[in-house]
Amino acid sequence: MTTTTNAPVTGPQKMTPSEAFVETLVANGVTEMFGIMGSAFMDAMDIFAPAGISLIPVVHEQGAGHMADGYARVSGRHGVVIGQNGPGISNCVTAIAAAYWAHTPVVIITPEAGTMGIGLGGFQEGNQLPMFQEFTKYQGHVTHPARMAEYTGRCFDRAMSEMGPTQLNIPRDYFYGEIKTEIPQPQRLDRGAGGEGKLNEAAELLANAKFPVIISGGGVVMGDAVEECKAFAERLGAPVVNSYLHNDSFPASHPLWCGPLGYQGSKAAMKLIAKADVVVALGTRLGPFGTLPQHGMDYWPKDAKIIQIDADNKMLGLVKKITVGICGDAKAAAVALTQRLEGKTLVCDATKEARAKDIQAEKAAWEKELDEWTHEKDPFSLDMIEEQSKEPGNYLHPRQVLRELEKAMPADVMVSTDIGNINSVANSYLRFEKPRSFFAPMSWGNCGYAFPTIIGAKVAAPHRPAISYAGDGAWGMSLMETMTCVRHNIPVTAVVFHNRQWGAEKKNQVDFYNRRFVAGELDNQSFADIAKAMGAEGIVVDKLEDVGPALKKAIDMQMNEGKTTIIEIMCTRELGDPFRRDALSKPVRLLDKYKDYV
């Protein structure tokens, strides 16, 4: 087999469409792709290796899409997923939707039925563009073999410029033939700070602010703007709160860090933003789920002036009423605003020391509360704790487990969380020192996200410890990718909270349906034993003092022995707050036969 350097050809040349496709991948720096091989793109796949591209085979294509998501979120480069036309492609829809709401530059390559068979109902035929139209920033459909490189390049460019998934749809017969084409060079935007007028308005508001607060969002991570956000916050002496599920957007060790807003977030963050007279939403769309009332607090400051900075102008003022909207890059905008405040005496300068004490007091109170919050105290949870104390075996309180896991986290860690009750409670305990460290399914909220996403992250950053969190329900949707880790030497650590229930939805049955549990209970096998059967390591933890050592042992095996470990933690059935109390209503029954079901 011949090998070549991983550099694209230059200038107009004769080549096959497969070669044009692969050379455009090379031009965009693609070295890894995720998917399952298929005849639809086999002619191109045959030359991946000499182009320096590795196709990492997965167990299920949804996992491939999540891996591409994790890969992109860690690396800042494209994540690429590919599969067989028809079912291989439809299996990716959920993963692409999750990437869309995480603003991840994933390129999904969707070979489709050949042009001479489209519309005849042939094998694995489907109209693949409508499947993804809701969840992509751009859809490129190759209309002629000679345009292969053009459309491929455009999909890669648009994924970065629009910060979201794009789809490259290719009729399978268009990989063949002879064309003359030139490989397009990648086009990347140089984003600016925003309009001068709006920046000046924002600076004026900040100069007169008494209690400014900064929300550091996903745009700070994607724009590599953490240092600029720090300098901005330090100039103002402003508390910095993380937007929902972007706990890695500001270092937790910084004195101005206050933790995340939103579901199961930080009470310190919520109490401090409630005092704000000016809020700077830096690189965040202010999504509705990230600002909802929590812990009994409707903390969003109703009378504050809101400065929102987002690279997508469509997000400005969409969810929350704003005073100034700046369409700009988070890094450039933070620098521009900091520069405008230099040399000025700000109203908040006089209270900097007092506000610093206020920040520290609120954080200390929240940490003390977390230390003492060893278990849930609602009637259902207390009943479950009592009930399980009579069962054989030991069952641990989820909050205590999460605190111990937090303490045992290695430096430079990457963590992904799934959707679910314990995973959501984890939002209170996950703290990071650097960006591109925390991954969650965001607004899409799909189960089965965390494990494949952390696998993709590990491929992008093999030198960093990689940990996923999942409940036993969500784990069932992704555990088969353990075989991917073992087959292809991608060592990660998965923490599975085994509480034998679909906790998040079951909490609604507790609160609204008088504990009438339908389809919420899970009778599980040993996940540690399943892991061992797949060739991974498995550890069962049922004592609190073993939680930290188990995580440290698993990380040691991951980093030094190249082993994947599944840590199965036996938890009580107690449940934290539900996702949305306002999303359900107390049941009303009008028919006699259902009168007792209220």
Coordinates of C-alpha atoms in Angstrom, one line a residue:
M1 CA 0.0 0.0 0.0
T2 CA 1.4 3.4 -1.0
T3 CA 1.3 6.3 1.4
T4 CA 1.2 10.1 0.8
T5 CA 1.7 13.1 2.9
N6 CA -1.4 14.6 4.5
A7 CA -1.5 17.7 2.3
P8 CA -4.1 18.5 -0.4
V9 CA -3.3 18.8 -4.0
T10 CA -3.3 22.3 -5.4
G11 CA -4.5 23.8 -8.7
P12 CA -7.0 22.5 -11.2
Q13 CA -6.4 18.8 -11.8
K14 CA -8.1 15.7 -13.2
M15 CA -9.3 13.4 -10.5
T16 CA -12.3 11.2 -9.5
P17 CA -15.1 12.7 -7.4
S18 CA -14.0 10.3 -4.6
E19 CA -10.5 11.9 -4.7
A20 CA -12.0 15.4 -4.8
F21 CA -14.1 14.6 -1.7
V22 CA -11.2 13.1 0.2
E23 CA -8.8 15.9 -0.8
T24 CA -11.2 18.5 0.5
L25 CA -11.4 16.6 3.8
V26 CA -7.6 16.8 3.9
A27 CA -7.7 20.5 3.1
N28 CA -9.9 21.0 6.2
G29 CA -7.6 19.1 8.5
V30 CA -9.7 16.0 8.9
T31 CA -7.8 13.1 10.5
E32 CA -10.5 11.2 12.3
M33 CA -14.1 10.4 11.3
F34 CA -16.8 8.4 13.2
G35 CA -19.3 6.0 11.6
I36 CA -20.0 2.6 10.3
M37 CA -18.6 1.6 6.9
G38 CA -21.0 1.2 4.0
S39 CA -21.0 0.5 0.2
A40 CA -22.5 3.9 -0.5
F41 CA -19.2 5.6 0.1
M42 CA -16.8 2.7 -0.2
D43 CA -14.9 4.1 -3.2
A44 CA -13.9 7.2 -1.1
M45 CA -13.4 5.1 2.1
D46 CA -10.8 3.0 0.2
I47 CA -8.5 6.0 0.0
F48 CA -9.0 7.4 3.5
A49 CA -5.8 5.7 4.8
P50 CA -3.3 7.1 2.3
A51 CA -4.9 10.5 2.9
G52 CA -4.2 10.3 6.6
I53 CA -7.8 9.8 7.6
S54 CA -8.9 7.2 10.2
L55 CA -12.5 6.0 10.2
I56 CA -13.3 5.0 13.7
P57 CA -16.1 2.3 13.6
V58 CA -18.8 2.5 16.2
V59 CA -21.5 0.2 17.4
H60 CA -24.4 2.5 16.5
E61 CA -24.5 5.6 14.3
Q62 CA -26.1 7.7 17.0
G63 CA -22.9 7.1 19.0
A64 CA -20.9 8.2 16.0
G65 CA -22.7 11.5 15.9
H66 CA -22.2 12.1 19.6
M67 CA -18.5 11.2 19.2
A68 CA -18.1 13.8 16.5
D69 CA -19.8 16.3 18.8
G70 CA -17.4 15.6 21.7
Y71 CA -14.4 15.6 19.3
A72 CA -15.4 19.0 18.0
R73 CA -16.1 20.5 21.3
V74 CA -12.7 19.6 22.7
S75 CA -10.6 20.3 19.7
G76 CA -12.3 23.4 18.3
R77 CA -12.2 21.7 14.9
H78 CA -14.8 19.9 12.9
G79 CA -16.3 16.6 14.1
V80 CA -17.2 14.4 11.1
V81 CA -19.7 11.5 11.0
I82 CA -20.6 9.3 8.0
G83 CA -22.7 6.2 7.4
Q84 CA -24.5 4.1 5.0
N85 CA -27.4 5.7 3.1
G86 CA -30.9 5.2 4.6
P87 CA -30.9 3.6 8.1
G88 CA -27.3 4.4 8.8
I89 CA -28.1 8.1 8.2
S90 CA -31.5 8.2 10.0
N91 CA -29.8 6.7 13.1
C92 CA -27.8 10.0 13.4
V93 CA -30.7 12.4 13.6
T94 CA -30.8 12.6 17.4
A95 CA -27.1 13.2 17.7
I96 CA -27.1 16.0 15.1
A97 CA -30.0 17.6 17.0
A98 CA -27.9 17.5 20.2
A99 CA -25.0 19.1 18.3
Y100 CA -27.2 21.8 16.9
W101 CA -28.3 22.9 20.4
A102 CA -24.7 22.8 21.6
H103 CA -23.6 24.9 18.6
T104 CA -21.0 22.3 17.6
P105 CA -19.4 22.3 14.1
V106 CA -20.3 18.7 13.2
V107 CA -20.3 17.8 9.5
I108 CA -22.6 14.8 8.7
I109 CA -21.8 13.2 5.4
T110 CA -24.9 11.4 4.1
P111 CA -24.4 9.3 1.0
E112 CA -27.8 8.6 -0.5
A113 CA -29.4 6.4 -3.1
G114 CA -28.1 6.7 -6.6
T115 CA -29.6 9.2 -9.0
M116 CA -31.0 6.5 -11.3
G117 CA -32.9 4.8 -8.5
I118 CA -34.2 7.8 -6.5
G119 CA -38.0 7.7 -6.3
L120 CA -38.3 4.0 -7.1
G121 CA -38.3 2.8 -3.5
G122 CA -35.1 0.9 -3.7
F123 CA -33.0 -0.6 -1.0
Q124 CA -32.1 1.8 1.8
E125 CA -33.6 4.7 -0.1
G126 CA -34.9 7.8 1.8
N127 CA -35.2 11.5 1.3
Q128 CA -32.3 12.5 3.7
L129 CA -32.4 16.2 3.5
P130 CA -35.7 16.7 5.3
M131 CA -34.5 14.5 8.1
F132 CA -31.9 17.1 9.2
Q133 CA -33.4 20.4 8.0
E134 CA -34.4 21.4 11.5
F135 CA -31.0 20.7 13.0
T136 CA -28.5 21.9 10.5
K137 CA -27.1 25.4 9.7
Y138 CA -26.6 24.5 6.0
Q139 CA -27.4 21.5 3.8
G140 CA -25.2 20.9 0.8
H141 CA -26.6 18.5 -1.9
V142 CA -24.1 17.5 -4.5
T143 CA -26.0 18.1 -7.8
H144 CA -23.2 16.9 -10.2
P145 CA -20.0 15.0 -9.6
A146 CA -17.9 18.0 -10.8
R147 CA -19.2 20.0 -7.9
M148 CA -18.1 17.5 -5.2
A149 CA -15.2 19.6 -3.9
E150 CA -17.2 22.8 -4.0
Y151 CA -20.1 21.4 -1.9
T152 CA -17.8 19.6 0.5
G153 CA -15.7 22.7 1.2
R154 CA -18.8 24.8 1.7
C155 CA -20.2 22.4 4.3
F156 CA -17.0 22.6 6.3
D157 CA -16.8 26.4 6.0
R158 CA -20.4 26.9 7.0
A159 CA -20.1 24.6 10.0
M160 CA -17.4 26.9 11.4
S161 CA -19.0 30.2 10.3
E162 CA -22.4 29.3 11.6
M163 CA -21.1 27.3 14.6
G164 CA -23.4 24.3 14.1
P165 CA -23.9 21.1 12.2
T166 CA -24.0 21.0 8.4
Q167 CA -25.0 18.2 6.1
L168 CA -23.3 17.0 2.9
N169 CA -25.7 14.9 0.9
I170 CA -24.1 12.9 -2.0
P171 CA -25.9 10.5 -4.4
R172 CA -23.8 7.4 -4.2
D173 CA -23.1 7.2 -7.9
Y174 CA -21.5 10.7 -7.8
F175 CA -18.4 9.2 -6.2
Y176 CA -17.4 7.7 -9.6
G177 CA -16.2 9.2 -12.9
E178 CA -13.6 11.6 -14.0
I179 CA -13.7 15.4 -13.3
K180 CA -11.4 18.4 -13.5
T181 CA -11.6 20.5 -10.3
E182 CA -9.6 22.5 -7.8
I183 CA -9.7 21.8 -4.1
P184 CA -11.1 24.9 -2.3
Q185 CA -9.0 26.2 0.6
P186 CA -10.9 26.6 3.9
Q187 CA -12.5 30.0 4.5
R188 CA -12.6 31.1 8.2
L189 CA -14.3 34.3 9.5
D190 CA -12.3 36.8 11.5
R191 CA -15.1 37.9 13.9
G192 CA -15.2 41.4 15.3
A193 CA -16.3 42.9 18.6
G194 CA -19.6 44.4 17.3
G195 CA -20.8 47.8 16.3
E196 CA -19.1 50.8 17.8
G197 CA -22.4 52.5 18.7
K198 CA -23.6 49.5 20.7
L199 CA -20.3 48.9 22.4
N200 CA -20.2 52.5 23.5
E201 CA -23.8 52.2 24.9
A202 CA -22.8 49.1 26.8
A203 CA -19.7 50.8 28.2
E204 CA -21.8 53.7 29.4
L205 CA -24.2 51.4 31.2
L206 CA -21.3 49.6 32.8
A207 CA -19.6 52.9 33.9
N208 CA -22.7 53.7 35.9
A209 CA -23.5 50.3 37.2
K210 CA -23.6 49.7 40.9
F211 CA -23.7 45.9 40.9
P212 CA -22.7 44.5 37.5
V213 CA -22.8 40.7 37.0
I214 CA -21.4 38.8 34.0
I215 CA -22.9 35.6 32.6
S216 CA -20.1 33.6 30.9
G217 CA -21.7 31.4 28.2
G218 CA -20.8 28.8 25.7
G219 CA -19.6 31.6 23.3
V220 CA -16.7 32.2 25.8
V221 CA -15.7 28.6 25.5
M222 CA -16.1 28.5 21.7
G223 CA -14.4 31.8 21.2
D224 CA -11.4 30.9 23.5
A225 CA -12.3 34.0 25.5
V226 CA -11.9 32.9 29.1
E227 CA -8.8 35.1 29.8
E228 CA -10.5 38.1 28.2
C229 CA -13.6 37.4 30.3
K230 CA -11.4 37.3 33.5
A231 CA -9.8 40.6 32.7
F232 CA -13.2 42.2 32.0
A233 CA -14.6 40.8 35.3
E234 CA -11.6 41.9 37.3
R235 CA -11.9 45.5 36.0
L236 CA -15.5 45.6 37.2
G237 CA -15.1 43.4 40.3
A238 CA -18.1 41.7 38.9
P239 CA -19.3 38.2 40.0
V240 CA -19.2 35.8 37.1
V241 CA -21.9 33.1 36.8
N242 CA -21.8 30.3 34.2
S243 CA -24.7 29.9 31.8
Y244 CA -26.5 26.6 32.1
L245 CA -24.3 23.6 31.4
H246 CA -21.3 25.8 30.6
N247 CA -19.6 25.2 33.9
D248 CA -16.2 25.3 32.1
S249 CA -16.7 28.9 30.8
F250 CA -14.9 30.4 33.9
P251 CA -12.3 28.9 36.2
A252 CA -13.8 27.7 39.5
S253 CA -10.8 28.7 41.5
H254 CA -11.1 32.4 40.5
P255 CA -12.4 34.6 43.4
L256 CA -15.1 36.1 41.1
W257 CA -16.5 32.6 40.0
C258 CA -19.9 31.9 41.5
G259 CA -21.2 28.8 39.6
P260 CA -23.9 28.0 37.2
L261 CA -27.4 29.4 36.7
G262 CA -30.4 27.2 35.7
Y263 CA -31.6 23.8 36.8
Q264 CA -29.8 22.5 39.8
G265 CA -27.4 25.4 39.7
S266 CA -25.6 27.4 42.3
K267 CA -27.6 29.3 44.9
A268 CA -24.6 31.7 45.2
A269 CA -24.9 32.6 41.5
M270 CA -28.6 33.0 41.7
K271 CA -28.6 35.3 44.8
L272 CA -25.8 37.4 43.3
I273 CA -27.4 37.9 39.9
A274 CA -30.7 38.8 41.7
K275 CA -28.9 41.9 43.0
A276 CA -27.6 43.0 39.6
D277 CA -28.6 46.4 38.1
V278 CA -26.6 45.6 34.9
V279 CA -26.1 42.1 33.5
V280 CA -23.6 41.3 30.8
A281 CA -24.6 38.1 29.0
L282 CA -21.3 37.3 27.3
G283 CA -21.6 34.7 24.5
T284 CA -25.0 33.3 25.6
R285 CA -28.4 33.1 24.0
L286 CA -30.0 33.2 27.5
G287 CA -31.9 30.0 26.8
P288 CA -35.2 29.6 28.7
F289 CA -34.1 26.5 30.6
G290 CA -30.9 28.2 31.8
T291 CA -32.7 31.0 33.5
L292 CA -35.7 29.3 35.0
P293 CA -36.5 29.6 38.8
Q294 CA -34.7 27.0 40.9
H295 CA -34.3 26.2 44.6
G296 CA -37.5 28.2 45.2
M297 CA -35.9 31.3 43.8
D298 CA -37.1 33.4 40.8
Y299 CA -33.7 35.0 40.6
W300 CA -33.7 36.7 37.2
P301 CA -33.4 40.5 37.9
K302 CA -36.6 42.1 36.6
D303 CA -35.3 45.7 36.6
A304 CA -31.7 45.2 35.5
K305 CA -30.3 46.5 32.3
I306 CA -29.3 43.6 30.1
I307 CA -26.3 43.8 27.7
Q308 CA -26.4 40.7 25.5
I309 CA -23.4 39.7 23.3
D310 CA -23.8 36.9 20.8
A311 CA -22.2 36.1 17.5
D312 CA -25.7 35.2 16.1
N313 CA -27.8 38.3 15.8
K314 CA -31.0 36.2 15.8
M315 CA -30.3 35.4 19.5
L316 CA -30.3 39.0 20.7
G317 CA -33.3 39.7 22.8
L318 CA -35.0 36.4 21.7
V319 CA -35.6 35.0 25.2
K320 CA -35.1 37.9 27.6
K321 CA -35.8 41.6 27.1
I322 CA -32.5 43.4 26.6
T323 CA -31.2 46.9 26.8
V324 CA -28.3 46.7 24.4
G325 CA -27.7 43.9 21.9
I326 CA -24.2 43.4 20.5
C327 CA -23.6 41.1 17.6
G328 CA -20.0 40.2 18.1
D329 CA -17.4 37.7 19.1
A330 CA -17.2 37.1 22.9
K331 CA -13.4 37.5 23.0
A332 CA -13.3 40.6 20.9
A333 CA -16.3 42.2 22.7
A334 CA -14.9 41.6 26.1
V335 CA -11.6 43.2 25.0
A336 CA -13.4 46.2 23.5
L337 CA -15.5 46.8 26.6
T338 CA -12.5 46.4 28.9
Q339 CA -10.6 49.0 26.8
R340 CA -13.5 51.4 27.0
L341 CA -13.5 51.2 30.8
E342 CA -9.7 51.7 31.1
G343 CA -8.7 55.0 32.8
K344 CA -12.3 55.7 33.8
T345 CA -13.7 56.0 37.3
L346 CA -16.6 53.6 37.5
V347 CA -19.5 53.9 39.9
C348 CA -18.9 50.3 41.1
D349 CA -15.2 51.0 41.8
A350 CA -16.2 52.5 45.2
T351 CA -17.9 49.2 46.2
K352 CA -15.4 46.7 44.8
E353 CA -14.2 45.5 48.2
A354 CA -17.6 45.3 49.7
R355 CA -18.9 43.3 46.7
A356 CA -15.9 41.0 46.9
K357 CA -16.9 40.2 50.5
D358 CA -20.5 39.7 49.4
I359 CA -19.4 37.2 46.7
Q360 CA -17.2 35.2 49.1
A361 CA -20.0 35.1 51.7
E362 CA -22.6 33.8 49.3
K363 CA -20.2 31.2 47.9
A364 CA -19.2 30.0 51.4
A365 CA -22.9 29.7 52.4
W366 CA -23.6 27.6 49.3
E367 CA -20.6 25.3 49.9
K368 CA -21.7 24.8 53.5
E369 CA -25.2 24.0 52.3
L370 CA -23.8 21.5 49.8
D371 CA -21.6 19.9 52.5
E372 CA -24.7 19.5 54.8
W373 CA -27.1 18.4 52.0
T374 CA -26.3 14.8 52.3
H375 CA -29.7 13.5 51.1
E376 CA -33.0 14.7 49.7
K377 CA -35.6 15.5 52.4
D378 CA -39.0 15.4 50.5
P379 CA -41.5 12.8 51.7
F380 CA -41.0 10.4 48.8
S381 CA -37.2 10.4 49.1
L382 CA -37.4 9.8 52.9
D383 CA -39.7 6.9 52.2
M384 CA -37.3 5.5 49.6
I385 CA -34.3 5.9 52.0
E386 CA -36.2 4.1 54.7
E387 CA -37.4 1.3 52.3
Q388 CA -34.0 0.6 50.9
S389 CA -32.4 0.6 54.4
K390 CA -34.3 -2.7 54.9
E391 CA -33.1 -4.3 51.6
P392 CA -30.0 -6.3 51.4
G393 CA -26.9 -4.4 50.2
N394 CA -25.8 -0.8 50.6
Y395 CA -27.3 2.1 48.8
L396 CA -25.6 5.5 48.7
H397 CA -27.1 9.0 48.7
P398 CA -26.5 10.6 45.3
R399 CA -25.5 14.0 46.6
Q400 CA -22.8 12.4 48.8
V401 CA -21.6 10.4 45.9
L402 CA -21.4 13.5 43.7
R403 CA -19.5 15.4 46.3
E404 CA -17.0 12.5 46.6
L405 CA -16.6 12.3 42.9
E406 CA -16.0 16.1 42.8
K407 CA -13.2 15.8 45.4
A408 CA -11.5 13.0 43.4
M409 CA -11.6 14.7 40.0
P410 CA -8.1 14.7 38.4
A411 CA -6.6 17.9 37.0
D412 CA -7.3 18.7 33.4
V413 CA -10.4 16.4 33.5
M414 CA -13.1 16.3 30.8
V415 CA -16.6 15.3 32.0
S416 CA -19.8 14.6 30.1
T417 CA -23.2 14.2 31.7
D418 CA -26.3 12.5 30.4
I419 CA -29.9 13.7 31.0
G420 CA -31.6 12.5 34.2
N421 CA -32.2 13.3 37.8
I422 CA -28.8 12.5 39.3
N423 CA -27.0 13.9 36.3
S424 CA -28.8 17.1 36.7
V425 CA -28.1 17.3 40.4
A426 CA -24.4 17.0 39.4
N427 CA -24.6 20.5 38.0
S428 CA -24.1 21.8 41.5
Y429 CA -20.9 19.8 41.9
L430 CA -19.0 20.0 38.6
R431 CA -16.4 22.7 38.6
F432 CA -13.6 23.2 36.0
E433 CA -10.4 25.2 35.6
K434 CA -10.2 25.3 31.8
P435 CA -12.6 25.5 28.9
R436 CA -13.6 22.6 26.6
S437 CA -13.9 20.4 29.6
F438 CA -17.7 19.9 30.2
F439 CA -20.2 18.5 27.7
A440 CA -23.9 17.9 28.1
P441 CA -26.9 17.4 25.7
M442 CA -28.0 21.0 26.3
S443 CA -31.5 21.9 25.3
W444 CA -32.1 18.7 23.3
G445 CA -31.8 16.7 26.5
N446 CA -31.4 13.3 25.0
C447 CA -30.5 10.1 26.9
G448 CA -27.5 8.2 25.7
Y449 CA -25.4 11.3 25.1
A450 CA -22.7 11.3 27.7
F451 CA -20.7 8.1 27.0
P452 CA -20.2 8.4 23.2
T453 CA -19.5 12.1 23.5
I454 CA -16.7 11.5 26.0
I455 CA -15.3 8.8 23.7
G456 CA -15.1 11.4 20.9
A457 CA -13.5 13.9 23.3
K458 CA -10.9 11.4 24.3
V459 CA -10.0 10.8 20.6
A460 CA -9.4 14.5 20.2
A461 CA -7.5 14.9 23.5
P462 CA -6.0 11.5 24.5
H463 CA -3.7 13.1 27.1
R464 CA -6.7 14.3 29.1
P465 CA -8.7 12.2 31.7
A466 CA -12.2 11.5 30.3
I467 CA -15.2 10.7 32.5
S468 CA -18.9 10.3 31.7
Y469 CA -21.9 10.3 34.0
A470 CA -25.1 8.5 33.3
G471 CA -28.1 7.1 35.1
D472 CA -29.0 3.4 34.6
G473 CA -31.8 4.3 32.2
A474 CA -29.6 6.5 29.9
W475 CA -26.7 4.0 30.3
G476 CA -28.8 1.3 28.6
M477 CA -28.9 3.5 25.4
S478 CA -25.2 3.8 25.1
L479 CA -23.4 1.0 27.0
M480 CA -22.8 -0.9 23.7
E481 CA -20.1 1.7 22.8
T482 CA -18.0 0.1 25.5
M483 CA -17.1 -2.3 22.7
T484 CA -15.9 0.7 20.6
C485 CA -13.5 1.7 23.4
V486 CA -12.1 -1.8 23.7
R487 CA -11.9 -2.6 20.0
H488 CA -10.1 0.6 19.2
N489 CA -8.1 1.4 22.3
I490 CA -10.0 4.5 23.4
P491 CA -9.8 4.4 27.2
V492 CA -12.4 6.3 29.1
T493 CA -14.2 6.1 32.5
A494 CA -17.9 5.8 32.8
V495 CA -19.7 6.4 36.1
V496 CA -23.2 4.8 36.2
F497 CA -25.6 5.7 38.9
H498 CA -27.6 2.6 39.5
N499 CA -30.9 3.5 41.2
R500 CA -33.2 1.2 39.3
Q501 CA -35.5 3.9 37.9
W502 CA -36.1 6.5 35.2
G503 CA -35.6 9.2 37.9
A504 CA -36.4 12.5 36.1
E505 CA -39.8 11.4 34.8
K506 CA -40.6 9.4 37.9
K507 CA -40.3 12.6 39.9
N508 CA -43.2 14.0 37.9
Q509 CA -45.3 10.9 38.9
V510 CA -44.4 11.6 42.5
D511 CA -45.4 15.3 42.3
F512 CA -48.4 15.2 40.1
Y513 CA -49.8 11.6 39.9
N514 CA -49.9 10.4 43.5
R515 CA -47.0 8.0 43.1
R516 CA -48.7 6.0 40.4
F517 CA -45.6 4.7 38.7
V518 CA -46.0 3.6 35.1
A519 CA -43.0 2.4 33.2
G520 CA -40.6 4.1 35.6
E521 CA -39.0 1.1 37.3
L522 CA -35.9 -0.6 36.0
D523 CA -34.7 -4.1 36.9
N524 CA -31.1 -4.1 35.9
Q525 CA -28.3 -6.7 35.5
S526 CA -24.8 -5.9 36.9
F527 CA -23.4 -3.2 34.6
A528 CA -19.9 -3.9 36.0
D529 CA -20.3 -7.6 34.9
I530 CA -21.5 -6.5 31.4
A531 CA -18.5 -4.2 31.1
K532 CA -16.2 -7.2 31.9
A533 CA -18.0 -9.3 29.4
M534 CA -17.2 -6.6 26.8
G535 CA -13.5 -6.6 27.7
A536 CA -13.5 -3.5 29.9
E537 CA -13.0 -3.2 33.6
G538 CA -16.0 -3.1 36.0
I539 CA -16.1 -1.8 39.6
V540 CA -19.2 -1.9 41.9
V541 CA -19.3 0.8 44.6
D542 CA -21.7 0.5 47.5
K543 CA -19.7 2.3 50.3
L544 CA -19.2 6.0 50.4
E545 CA -15.5 5.7 51.3
D546 CA -14.9 3.7 48.1
V547 CA -16.3 6.4 45.7
G548 CA -13.1 8.5 45.4
P549 CA -10.6 5.6 45.4
A550 CA -12.7 3.9 42.7
L551 CA -12.6 6.9 40.5
K552 CA -8.9 7.4 41.1
K553 CA -8.2 3.8 40.3
A554 CA -10.2 4.0 37.1
I555 CA -8.4 7.1 35.9
D556 CA -5.0 5.5 36.7
M557 CA -6.0 2.5 34.5
Q558 CA -7.3 4.9 31.8
M559 CA -4.2 7.0 31.6
N560 CA -1.5 4.5 32.4
E561 CA -2.8 1.1 31.2
G562 CA -5.2 2.3 28.4
K563 CA -8.2 0.6 30.0
T564 CA -11.9 1.6 29.9
T565 CA -13.6 1.2 33.3
I566 CA -17.3 1.2 34.1
I567 CA -17.9 2.3 37.8
E568 CA -21.3 1.1 38.9
I569 CA -22.5 3.1 41.9
M570 CA -25.4 1.7 43.9
C571 CA -27.7 4.6 44.8
T572 CA -30.9 5.0 46.7
R573 CA -34.1 5.9 44.9
E574 CA -34.3 9.4 46.4
L575 CA -34.9 12.1 43.8
G576 CA -33.9 15.8 43.5
D577 CA -36.1 18.6 42.2
P578 CA -38.0 17.9 38.9
F579 CA -37.0 19.5 35.6
R580 CA -40.0 21.8 35.2
R581 CA -42.8 22.1 37.7
D582 CA -44.5 24.5 35.2
A583 CA -44.5 21.9 32.4
L584 CA -47.2 19.8 34.0
S585 CA -50.6 20.5 35.6
K586 CA -52.5 18.6 38.3
P587 CA -54.6 16.0 36.5
V588 CA -58.4 16.5 36.0
R589 CA -60.6 13.5 35.2
L590 CA -64.1 13.9 33.8
L591 CA -65.0 10.3 33.2
D592 CA -66.3 8.2 36.1
K593 CA -63.9 5.3 35.4
Y594 CA -60.9 7.6 36.0
K595 CA -62.2 9.6 38.9
D596 CA -59.7 8.1 41.3
Y597 CA -56.8 9.0 39.1
V598 CA -56.3 12.5 40.4

